[in-house]
mmCIF file of C-alpha atoms in Angstrom:
data_model
loop_
_atom_site.group_PDB
_atom_site.id
_atom_site.type_symbol
_atom_site.label_atom_id
_atom_site.label_comp_id
_atom_site.label_asym_id
_atom_site.label_seq_id
_atom_site.Cartn_x
_atom_site.Cartn_y
_atom_site.Cartn_z
ATOM 1 C CA ALA A 1 39.860 -84.245 -3.742
ATOM 2 C CA VAL A 2 36.427 -85.101 -5.038
ATOM 3 C CA SER A 3 34.241 -83.184 -7.470
ATOM 4 C CA VAL A 4 30.538 -82.936 -6.619
ATOM 5 C CA LEU A 5 27.887 -81.837 -9.114
ATOM 6 C CA ALA A 6 25.372 -79.643 -7.280
ATOM 7 C CA PRO A 7 21.682 -79.464 -8.316
ATOM 8 C CA ASN A 8 22.255 -75.990 -9.788
ATOM 9 C CA GLY A 9 24.731 -77.473 -12.302
ATOM 10 C CA ARG A 10 27.896 -76.176 -10.635
ATOM 11 C CA ARG A 11 30.796 -78.432 -9.733
ATOM 12 C CA VAL A 12 32.285 -78.069 -6.267
ATOM 13 C CA THR A 13 35.669 -79.550 -5.392
ATOM 14 C CA VAL A 14 36.045 -80.819 -1.837
ATOM 15 C CA ARG A 15 39.299 -82.025 -0.297
ATOM 16 C CA VAL A 16 38.894 -85.393 1.404
ATOM 17 C CA GLY A 17 41.118 -87.595 3.521
ATOM 18 C CA PRO A 18 40.712 -91.318 4.179
ATOM 19 C CA SER A 19 38.774 -90.694 7.392
ATOM 20 C CA THR A 20 36.458 -88.006 5.966
ATOM 21 C CA ALA A 21 32.820 -89.064 6.274
ATOM 22 C CA LEU A 22 30.669 -88.721 3.174
ATOM 23 C CA ILE A 23 28.145 -86.691 5.162
ATOM 24 C CA GLN A 24 30.923 -84.107 5.714
ATOM 25 C CA VAL A 25 31.456 -83.895 1.952
ATOM 26 C CA LEU A 26 27.725 -83.327 1.426
ATOM 27 C CA GLU A 27 27.566 -80.719 4.203
ATOM 28 C CA GLU A 28 30.510 -78.788 2.774
ATOM 29 C CA VAL A 29 29.018 -78.710 -0.731
ATOM 30 C CA CYS A 30 25.653 -77.624 0.680
ATOM 31 C CA ARG A 31 27.330 -74.900 2.742
ATOM 32 C CA LYS A 32 29.163 -73.541 -0.319
ATOM 33 C CA GLN A 33 26.070 -73.645 -2.573
ATOM 34 C CA ASN A 34 23.409 -72.691 0.039
ATOM 35 C CA PHE A 35 21.494 -75.989 0.015
ATOM 36 C CA SER A 36 20.142 -78.008 2.921
ATOM 37 C CA PRO A 37 22.074 -81.265 3.491
ATOM 38 C CA ASN A 38 18.888 -82.884 4.859
ATOM 39 C CA GLU A 39 17.286 -82.742 1.409
ATOM 40 C CA TYR A 40 20.057 -84.409 -0.642
ATOM 41 C CA ASP A 41 22.026 -87.634 -0.991
ATOM 42 C CA LEU A 42 25.261 -88.289 -2.845
ATOM 43 C CA LYS A 43 25.294 -90.566 -5.861
ATOM 44 C CA PHE A 44 28.257 -92.187 -7.622
ATOM 45 C CA GLN A 45 27.390 -93.462 -11.102
ATOM 46 C CA ARG A 46 24.001 -95.143 -10.429
ATOM 47 C CA THR A 47 24.484 -95.890 -6.737
ATOM 48 C CA VAL A 48 23.209 -93.724 -3.879
ATOM 49 C CA LEU A 49 25.955 -93.700 -1.250
ATOM 50 C CA ASP A 50 25.695 -94.444 2.458
ATOM 51 C CA LEU A 51 26.622 -91.090 3.996
ATOM 52 C CA SER A 52 27.698 -92.630 7.303
ATOM 53 C CA LEU A 53 30.722 -94.294 5.654
ATOM 54 C CA GLN A 54 34.207 -92.861 5.667
ATOM 55 C CA TRP A 55 35.842 -92.164 2.316
ATOM 56 C CA ARG A 56 38.190 -95.168 2.669
ATOM 57 C CA PHE A 57 35.267 -97.586 3.144
ATOM 58 C CA ALA A 58 33.006 -96.104 0.458
ATOM 59 C CA ASN A 59 34.901 -97.887 -2.348
ATOM 60 C CA LEU A 60 35.207 -94.696 -4.391
ATOM 61 C CA PRO A 61 38.131 -93.784 -6.670
ATOM 62 C CA ASN A 62 40.405 -90.805 -6.074
ATOM 63 C CA ASN A 63 39.194 -87.699 -7.922
ATOM 64 C CA GLY A 64 35.769 -89.329 -8.226
ATOM 65 C CA LYS A 65 32.804 -87.431 -9.609
ATOM 66 C CA LEU A 66 29.800 -87.448 -7.281
ATOM 67 C CA GLU A 67 26.350 -86.014 -7.836
ATOM 68 C CA MET A 68 23.870 -84.522 -5.386
ATOM 69 C CA VAL A 69 20.395 -86.019 -5.823
ATOM 70 C CA PRO A 70 17.145 -85.299 -3.951
ATOM 71 C CA ILE A 71 16.755 -87.582 -0.969
ATOM 72 C CA SER A 72 14.621 -90.651 -1.663
ATOM 73 C CA ARG A 73 14.061 -91.756 1.965
ATOM 74 C CA ASN A 74 14.119 -90.068 5.338
ATOM 75 C CA ARG A 75 17.538 -90.231 6.905
ATOM 76 C CA VAL A 76 17.598 -91.257 10.575
ATOM 77 C CA GLY A 77 20.749 -90.323 12.439
ATOM 78 C CA ILE A 78 22.543 -92.846 14.610
ATOM 79 C CA GLU A 79 22.043 -90.582 17.624
ATOM 80 C CA ASN A 80 18.266 -90.999 17.213
ATOM 81 C CA THR A 81 18.276 -94.783 16.918
ATOM 82 C CA ALA A 82 20.993 -95.818 19.386
ATOM 83 C CA ASN A 83 18.849 -95.425 22.503
ATOM 84 C CA LEU A 84 15.604 -96.614 20.929
ATOM 85 C CA PHE A 85 16.542 -99.894 19.271
ATOM 86 C CA PRO A 86 14.962 -102.815 21.152
ATOM 87 C CA ALA A 87 16.945 -106.005 21.605
ATOM 88 C CA ALA A 88 13.864 -108.044 20.734
ATOM 89 C CA ILE A 89 13.875 -106.820 17.131
ATOM 90 C CA VAL A 90 17.389 -108.180 16.694
ATOM 91 C CA TYR A 91 16.273 -111.604 17.891
ATOM 92 C CA PHE A 92 12.701 -111.962 16.628
ATOM 93 C CA GLY A 93 12.415 -109.552 13.703
ATOM 94 C CA SER A 94 10.209 -106.519 13.308
ATOM 95 C CA GLU A 95 6.862 -108.148 14.176
ATOM 96 C CA VAL A 96 7.383 -107.951 17.933
ATOM 97 C CA HIS A 97 6.194 -105.393 20.433
ATOM 98 C CA LYS A 98 8.727 -102.604 20.696
ATOM 99 C CA ASP A 99 8.250 -101.881 24.390
ATOM 100 C CA HIS A 100 11.000 -104.217 25.650
ATOM 101 C CA TYR A 101 14.283 -102.329 25.624
ATOM 102 C CA LEU A 102 17.717 -103.037 26.983
ATOM 103 C CA ARG A 103 18.801 -101.049 30.009
ATOM 104 C CA LEU A 104 20.607 -97.851 29.005
ATOM 105 C CA ASP A 105 23.073 -98.089 31.897
ATOM 106 C CA LEU A 106 24.689 -101.100 30.175
ATOM 107 C CA LEU A 107 26.366 -98.697 27.796
ATOM 108 C CA GLU A 108 28.078 -96.937 30.690
ATOM 109 C CA SER A 109 29.574 -100.002 32.386
ATOM 110 C CA ALA A 110 31.852 -102.894 31.541
ATOM 111 C CA VAL A 111 29.880 -106.140 31.272
ATOM 112 C CA SER A 112 31.238 -109.517 30.248
ATOM 113 C CA PRO A 113 29.664 -111.205 27.198
ATOM 114 C CA SER A 114 28.054 -113.918 29.345
ATOM 115 C CA GLU A 115 26.486 -111.302 31.626
ATOM 116 C CA ALA A 116 25.185 -109.443 28.587
ATOM 117 C CA ASP A 117 23.653 -112.699 27.307
ATOM 118 C CA ILE A 118 21.894 -113.194 30.644
ATOM 119 C CA LEU A 119 20.474 -109.661 30.555
ATOM 120 C CA VAL A 120 19.233 -110.068 26.982
ATOM 121 C CA ALA A 121 17.736 -113.474 27.841
ATOM 122 C CA ARG A 122 15.899 -111.929 30.784
ATOM 123 C CA ARG A 123 14.400 -109.229 28.531
ATOM 124 C CA LEU A 124 13.441 -111.809 25.914
ATOM 125 C CA SER A 125 11.761 -113.993 28.537
ATOM 126 C CA LYS A 126 9.606 -110.991 29.488
ATOM 127 C CA LEU A 127 8.699 -110.688 25.829
ATOM 128 C CA VAL A 128 7.760 -114.380 25.701
ATOM 129 C CA ASP A 129 5.577 -113.910 28.794
ATOM 130 C CA HIS A 130 3.886 -110.934 27.129
ATOM 131 C CA THR A 131 3.294 -113.015 23.989
ATOM 132 C CA ALA A 132 1.932 -115.884 26.082
ATOM 133 C CA GLN A 133 -0.565 -113.519 27.729
ATOM 134 C CA HIS A 134 -1.553 -112.285 24.287
ATOM 135 C CA LEU A 135 -2.127 -115.893 23.162
ATOM 136 C CA GLU A 136 -4.311 -116.581 26.200
ATOM 137 C CA SER A 137 -6.583 -113.646 25.398
ATOM 138 C CA ALA A 138 -6.771 -114.391 21.645
ATOM 139 C CA PRO A 139 -9.640 -116.581 20.402
ATOM 140 C CA SER A 140 -8.569 -120.038 19.307
ATOM 141 C CA SER A 141 -8.838 -120.567 15.553
ATOM 142 C CA SER A 142 -6.808 -123.781 15.442
ATOM 143 C CA PRO A 143 -8.207 -127.324 15.638
ATOM 144 C CA ILE A 144 -6.540 -127.733 19.066
ATOM 145 C CA SER A 145 -8.947 -126.965 21.900
ATOM 146 C CA ASN A 146 -8.652 -123.790 23.950
ATOM 147 C CA GLU A 147 -7.865 -125.888 27.039
ATOM 148 C CA ALA A 148 -4.892 -127.499 25.267
ATOM 149 C CA ASN A 149 -3.645 -124.051 24.255
ATOM 150 C CA GLN A 150 -3.786 -122.911 27.896
ATOM 151 C CA ASN A 151 -1.810 -125.982 28.990
ATOM 152 C CA ILE A 152 0.888 -125.262 26.398
ATOM 153 C CA VAL A 153 1.078 -121.602 27.438
ATOM 154 C CA ALA A 154 1.265 -122.579 31.134
ATOM 155 C CA GLU A 155 4.086 -125.066 30.484
ATOM 156 C CA HIS A 156 5.947 -122.504 28.394
ATOM 157 C CA SER A 157 5.586 -119.734 30.977
ATOM 158 C CA GLU A 158 6.824 -122.072 33.752
ATOM 159 C CA SER A 159 9.910 -122.914 31.709
ATOM 160 C CA THR A 160 10.720 -119.237 31.047
ATOM 161 C CA ASN A 161 10.411 -118.145 34.689
ATOM 162 C CA LEU A 162 13.717 -119.742 35.639
ATOM 163 C CA GLU A 163 15.644 -118.014 38.361
ATOM 164 C CA ILE A 164 18.467 -116.139 36.639
ATOM 165 C CA PRO A 165 21.253 -114.885 38.908
ATOM 166 C CA GLN A 166 21.899 -111.161 38.959
ATOM 167 C CA PRO A 167 25.039 -110.371 36.939
ATOM 168 C CA GLN A 168 27.891 -108.683 38.711
ATOM 169 C CA ILE A 169 28.845 -105.520 36.831
ATOM 170 C CA ARG A 170 32.604 -105.171 36.752
ATOM 171 C CA ARG A 171 33.914 -101.645 36.764
ATOM 172 C CA THR A 172 37.372 -101.306 35.285
ATOM 173 C CA PRO A 173 39.615 -98.270 35.483
ATOM 174 C CA SER A 174 39.233 -96.091 32.406
ATOM 175 C CA GLY A 175 42.803 -96.807 31.234
ATOM 176 C CA LYS A 176 42.523 -100.600 31.406
ATOM 177 C CA VAL A 177 41.136 -102.832 28.671
ATOM 178 C CA PRO A 178 39.232 -105.975 29.780
ATOM 179 C CA LYS A 179 41.056 -109.264 29.083
ATOM 180 C CA TRP A 180 38.254 -110.568 26.874
ATOM 181 C CA LEU A 181 38.627 -107.496 24.651
ATOM 182 C CA LYS A 182 42.406 -107.709 24.167
ATOM 183 C CA LEU A 183 43.698 -109.057 20.879
ATOM 184 C CA PRO A 184 46.283 -111.852 20.809
ATOM 185 C CA GLY A 185 49.868 -110.970 20.038
ATOM 186 C CA GLY A 186 50.753 -108.937 23.099
ATOM 187 C CA LYS A 187 53.938 -106.915 23.456
ATOM 188 C CA LYS A 188 57.072 -107.938 21.576
#
């Protein structure tokens, strides 16, 4: 059990198990005290907790004392970001154009790691082409001439337009686990 100090000064005791998510603790306290869980975070000592963690991974003691505090940043749920996160941000950082996304049907099929690498490389090469076009249209502010810049962009775009074979998507029966996913040790 954990004790949570609500903003109205009342303590609420919530029973937790190892797999209980911290967001569930917050929602239960808010339900009992008529608060909105979207407006509050949980704090332990001086640390605002990650509400997506389970109790066992939150590194909190048994019978811990938590406190509800007003939210300091907007919380974005995983269901909102899972389909929108571009692969290019993972590779290049946040300064890239966010219009190059992975295909959503990849989540529904079994794909080997090498095939996934090919698909990501194909998307990134489109991003490089887009950046190369942007460089062609931008005025040259470097000491290198505009003609030299165009030659570099042309060479780079030729090297990125390599013919990449289409990956074969392997469908496995729902009960089977792919070999590359199995852990060593097998049956004893």
